[in-house]
GROMACS .gro file of C-alpha atoms in nm:
model
  188
    1MET     CA    1  -0.405   8.072  -4.873
    2LYS     CA    2  -0.252   7.961  -4.579
    3ARG     CA    3  -0.065   7.647  -4.598
    4CYS     CA    4   0.165   7.454  -4.381
    5ASP     CA    5   0.530   7.598  -4.371
    6TRP     CA    6   0.693   7.297  -4.492
    7ALA     CA    7   0.518   7.373  -4.862
    8ASN     CA    8   0.717   7.629  -4.955
    9SER     CA    9   0.801   7.576  -5.341
   10ASN     CA   10   0.558   7.520  -5.663
   11LEU     CA   11   0.620   7.115  -5.640
   12LEU     CA   12   0.567   7.086  -5.258
   13GLU     CA   13   0.269   7.354  -5.267
   14HIS     CA   14   0.079   7.109  -5.551
   15TYR     CA   15   0.155   6.800  -5.365
   16HIS     CA   16   0.050   6.950  -4.998
   17ASP     CA   17  -0.256   7.104  -5.180
   18GLU     CA   18  -0.374   6.789  -5.405
   19GLU     CA   19  -0.242   6.485  -5.206
   20TRP     CA   20  -0.056   6.547  -4.865
   21GLY     CA   21  -0.317   6.387  -4.610
   22ALA     CA   22  -0.592   6.334  -4.737
   23PRO     CA   23  -0.702   5.970  -4.615
   24VAL     CA   24  -0.583   5.697  -4.898
   25HIS     CA   25  -0.811   5.372  -4.890
   26ASP     CA   26  -0.632   5.241  -5.234
   27ASP     CA   27  -0.359   4.973  -5.176
   28ARG     CA   28  -0.152   5.089  -5.507
   29LYS     CA   29  -0.109   5.440  -5.373
   30HIS     CA   30  -0.026   5.311  -5.009
   31PHE     CA   31   0.228   5.104  -5.177
   32GLU     CA   32   0.364   5.408  -5.377
   33MET     CA   33   0.416   5.633  -5.044
   34LEU     CA   34   0.592   5.337  -4.905
   35ILE     CA   35   0.854   5.296  -5.175
   36LEU     CA   36   0.867   5.691  -5.152
   37GLU     CA   37   0.887   5.761  -4.825
   38GLY     CA   38   1.160   5.478  -4.767
   39ALA     CA   39   1.353   5.639  -5.064
   40GLN     CA   40   1.344   5.919  -4.888
   41ALA     CA   41   1.513   5.852  -4.561
   42GLY     CA   42   1.814   6.081  -4.533
   43LEU     CA   43   1.706   6.281  -4.838
   44SER     CA   44   1.484   6.583  -4.872
   45TRP     CA   45   1.086   6.512  -5.014
   46GLU     CA   46   1.120   6.744  -5.276
   47THR     CA   47   1.413   6.538  -5.454
   48VAL     CA   48   1.197   6.252  -5.400
   49LEU     CA   49   0.889   6.407  -5.562
   50ARG     CA   50   1.118   6.540  -5.817
   51LYS     CA   51   1.203   6.138  -5.912
   52ARG     CA   52   0.841   6.034  -5.867
   53GLU     CA   53   0.760   5.941  -6.241
   54ALA     CA   54   1.078   5.752  -6.300
   55TYR     CA   55   0.999   5.569  -5.937
   56ARG     CA   56   0.679   5.502  -6.129
   57GLU     CA   57   0.832   5.389  -6.447
   58VAL     CA   58   1.106   5.166  -6.255
   59PHE     CA   59   0.882   4.995  -5.980
   60LYS     CA   60   0.599   4.894  -6.297
   61GLY     CA   61   0.340   5.169  -6.177
   62PHE     CA   62   0.377   5.097  -5.829
   63ASP     CA   63   0.206   4.713  -5.887
   64PRO     CA   64   0.323   4.556  -5.601
   65GLU     CA   65   0.283   4.208  -5.751
   66LYS     CA   66   0.527   4.312  -6.039
   67VAL     CA   67   0.756   4.480  -5.815
   68ALA     CA   68   0.798   4.145  -5.611
   69ARG     CA   69   0.848   3.949  -5.938
   70MET     CA   70   1.180   4.181  -6.027
   71THR     CA   71   1.496   3.949  -6.091
   72ASP     CA   72   1.825   4.083  -5.918
   73GLY     CA   73   1.937   4.132  -6.230
   74GLU     CA   74   1.643   4.423  -6.305
   75LEU     CA   75   1.715   4.564  -5.987
   76GLU     CA   76   2.093   4.594  -6.038
   77GLU     CA   77   1.998   4.751  -6.391
   78GLN     CA   78   1.809   5.050  -6.212
   79LEU     CA   79   2.085   5.134  -6.004
   80LYS     CA   80   2.264   5.286  -6.271
   81ASN     CA   81   1.944   5.517  -6.327
   82PRO     CA   82   2.006   5.847  -6.269
   83GLY     CA   83   1.635   5.926  -6.245
   84ILE     CA   84   1.579   5.750  -5.918
   85ILE     CA   85   1.809   5.751  -5.580
   86ARG     CA   86   2.033   5.469  -5.656
   87ASN     CA   87   2.109   5.366  -5.295
   88ARG     CA   88   2.145   4.921  -5.346
   89LEU     CA   89   1.958   4.851  -5.034
   90LYS     CA   90   1.696   5.079  -5.094
   91VAL     CA   91   1.663   4.935  -5.455
   92PHE     CA   92   1.679   4.577  -5.359
   93ALA     CA   93   1.410   4.650  -5.028
   94MET     CA   94   1.140   4.746  -5.292
   95ARG     CA   95   1.126   4.401  -5.384
   96LYS     CA   96   1.135   4.272  -5.040
   97ASN     CA   97   0.886   4.511  -4.934
   98ALA     CA   98   0.653   4.414  -5.227
   99ILE     CA   99   0.666   4.053  -5.114
  100VAL     CA  100   0.561   4.157  -4.760
  101PHE     CA  101   0.294   4.401  -4.864
  102LEU     CA  102   0.132   4.128  -5.051
  103ASN     CA  103   0.140   3.884  -4.747
  104ILE     CA  104  -0.006   4.163  -4.560
  105GLN     CA  105  -0.285   4.159  -4.839
  106LYS     CA  106  -0.364   3.807  -4.813
  107GLU     CA  107  -0.401   3.808  -4.468
  108PHE     CA  108  -0.586   4.115  -4.435
  109GLY     CA  109  -0.760   4.119  -4.719
  110SER     CA  110  -0.610   4.432  -4.855
  111PHE     CA  111  -0.309   4.642  -4.731
  112ASP     CA  112  -0.566   4.935  -4.639
  113ALA     CA  113  -0.791   4.683  -4.393
  114TYR     CA  114  -0.395   4.619  -4.191
  115ILE     CA  115  -0.315   4.997  -4.193
  116TRP     CA  116  -0.624   5.173  -4.110
  117GLN     CA  117  -0.679   4.894  -3.814
  118TRP     CA  118  -0.393   5.097  -3.604
  119VAL     CA  119  -0.605   5.381  -3.587
  120ASN     CA  120  -0.977   5.195  -3.551
  121GLY     CA  121  -1.039   5.311  -3.903
  122LYS     CA  122  -1.029   5.682  -3.831
  123SER     CA  123  -0.744   5.967  -3.921
  124ILE     CA  124  -0.608   6.112  -3.577
  125ASN     CA  125  -0.647   6.469  -3.580
  126GLY     CA  126  -0.329   6.608  -3.459
  127LYS     CA  127  -0.458   6.962  -3.425
  128ARG     CA  128  -0.111   7.144  -3.444
  129LYS     CA  129  -0.072   7.527  -3.455
  130THR     CA  130   0.312   7.527  -3.576
  131ILE     CA  131   0.583   7.314  -3.727
  132LYS     CA  132   0.742   7.283  -3.373
  133ASP     CA  133   0.432   7.085  -3.254
  134VAL     CA  134   0.474   6.789  -3.524
  135PRO     CA  135   0.618   6.509  -3.379
  136ALA     CA  136   0.908   6.316  -3.563
  137ARG     CA  137   0.729   5.991  -3.453
  138THR     CA  138   0.443   5.883  -3.215
  139ALA     CA  139   0.374   5.558  -3.001
  140GLU     CA  140   0.124   5.440  -3.339
  141SER     CA  141   0.403   5.518  -3.543
  142ASP     CA  142   0.657   5.306  -3.350
  143ALA     CA  143   0.413   5.034  -3.310
  144LEU     CA  144   0.330   4.972  -3.704
  145SER     CA  145   0.695   5.017  -3.764
  146ASN     CA  146   0.770   4.727  -3.537
  147ASP     CA  147   0.480   4.519  -3.694
  148LEU     CA  148   0.607   4.588  -4.050
  149LYS     CA  149   0.989   4.500  -3.952
  150LYS     CA  150   0.852   4.206  -3.776
  151ARG     CA  151   0.674   4.132  -4.105
  152GLY     CA  152   1.018   4.189  -4.309
  153MET     CA  153   0.983   4.530  -4.433
  154SER     CA  154   1.289   4.739  -4.429
  155PHE     CA  155   1.322   5.118  -4.442
  156VAL     CA  156   1.052   5.115  -4.223
  157GLY     CA  157   1.177   5.299  -3.926
  158SER     CA  158   0.940   5.460  -3.725
  159THR     CA  159   0.981   5.830  -3.878
  160ILE     CA  160   0.980   5.700  -4.210
  161ILE     CA  161   0.620   5.520  -4.087
  162TYR     CA  162   0.529   5.880  -3.942
  163ALA     CA  163   0.576   6.034  -4.257
  164TYR     CA  164   0.420   5.783  -4.450
  165MET     CA  165   0.083   5.800  -4.191
  166GLN     CA  166   0.074   6.164  -4.270
  167ALA     CA  167   0.084   6.138  -4.637
  168VAL     CA  168  -0.195   5.894  -4.648
  169GLY     CA  169  -0.390   6.039  -4.421
  170ILE     CA  170  -0.345   5.843  -4.089
  171MET     CA  171  -0.287   6.165  -3.934
  172ASN     CA  172  -0.385   6.488  -4.002
  173ASP     CA  173  -0.093   6.723  -3.942
  174HIS     CA  174  -0.202   7.010  -4.130
  175LEU     CA  175  -0.173   7.281  -3.947
  176VAL     CA  176  -0.517   7.431  -3.818
  177SER     CA  177  -0.434   7.759  -3.952
  178CYS     CA  178  -0.372   7.561  -4.308
  179PHE     CA  179  -0.680   7.579  -4.571
  180ARG     CA  180  -0.632   7.213  -4.634
  181TYR     CA  181  -0.690   7.127  -4.218
  182SER     CA  182  -1.046   7.126  -4.251
  183GLU     CA  183  -1.060   6.992  -4.599
  184VAL     CA  184  -0.910   6.699  -4.482
  185GLU     CA  185  -1.095   6.655  -4.171
  186LYS     CA  186  -1.447   6.667  -4.387
  187LEU     CA  187  -1.281   6.388  -4.633
  188GLN     CA  188  -1.348   6.123  -4.290
   0.00000   0.00000   0.00000
């Protein structure tokens, strides 16, 4: 079975085969992927996936309302937790980003409605032939990143947001030779 080149371990294969690139329309899943993509900055995705369950526990099942209510003391305590990436700026950004996420939900009815408006409700098909064809950022990720920053989010630079857009299916960047490419296209 042909996969995208980056799915080169059991953990990455499972994530690739079951999750990556499938269109997401659940707000909690959007919040989860924003948290994880922000945590990944400067690290490998496999490192983050290994810590995913700890993040799920620490950040209240990725419930943005509960994360928004976390106290400084709770966040400080998590900086001692070896199960997550213990970067002070990233950990405290989770709460700030949760607050912004909730404000976006109020404004647009859901985060999903907000996020998919950036691509007129339809995934962009990258039609990538090789991993070299996949950009680190695009005009769409630049625009979305700028808007999220303007609203007050952190760890949402264009490269992070592009990875998020790929993860939640806004971009279909499965290689055309990958078995998931056509599967994901059918999910539109």
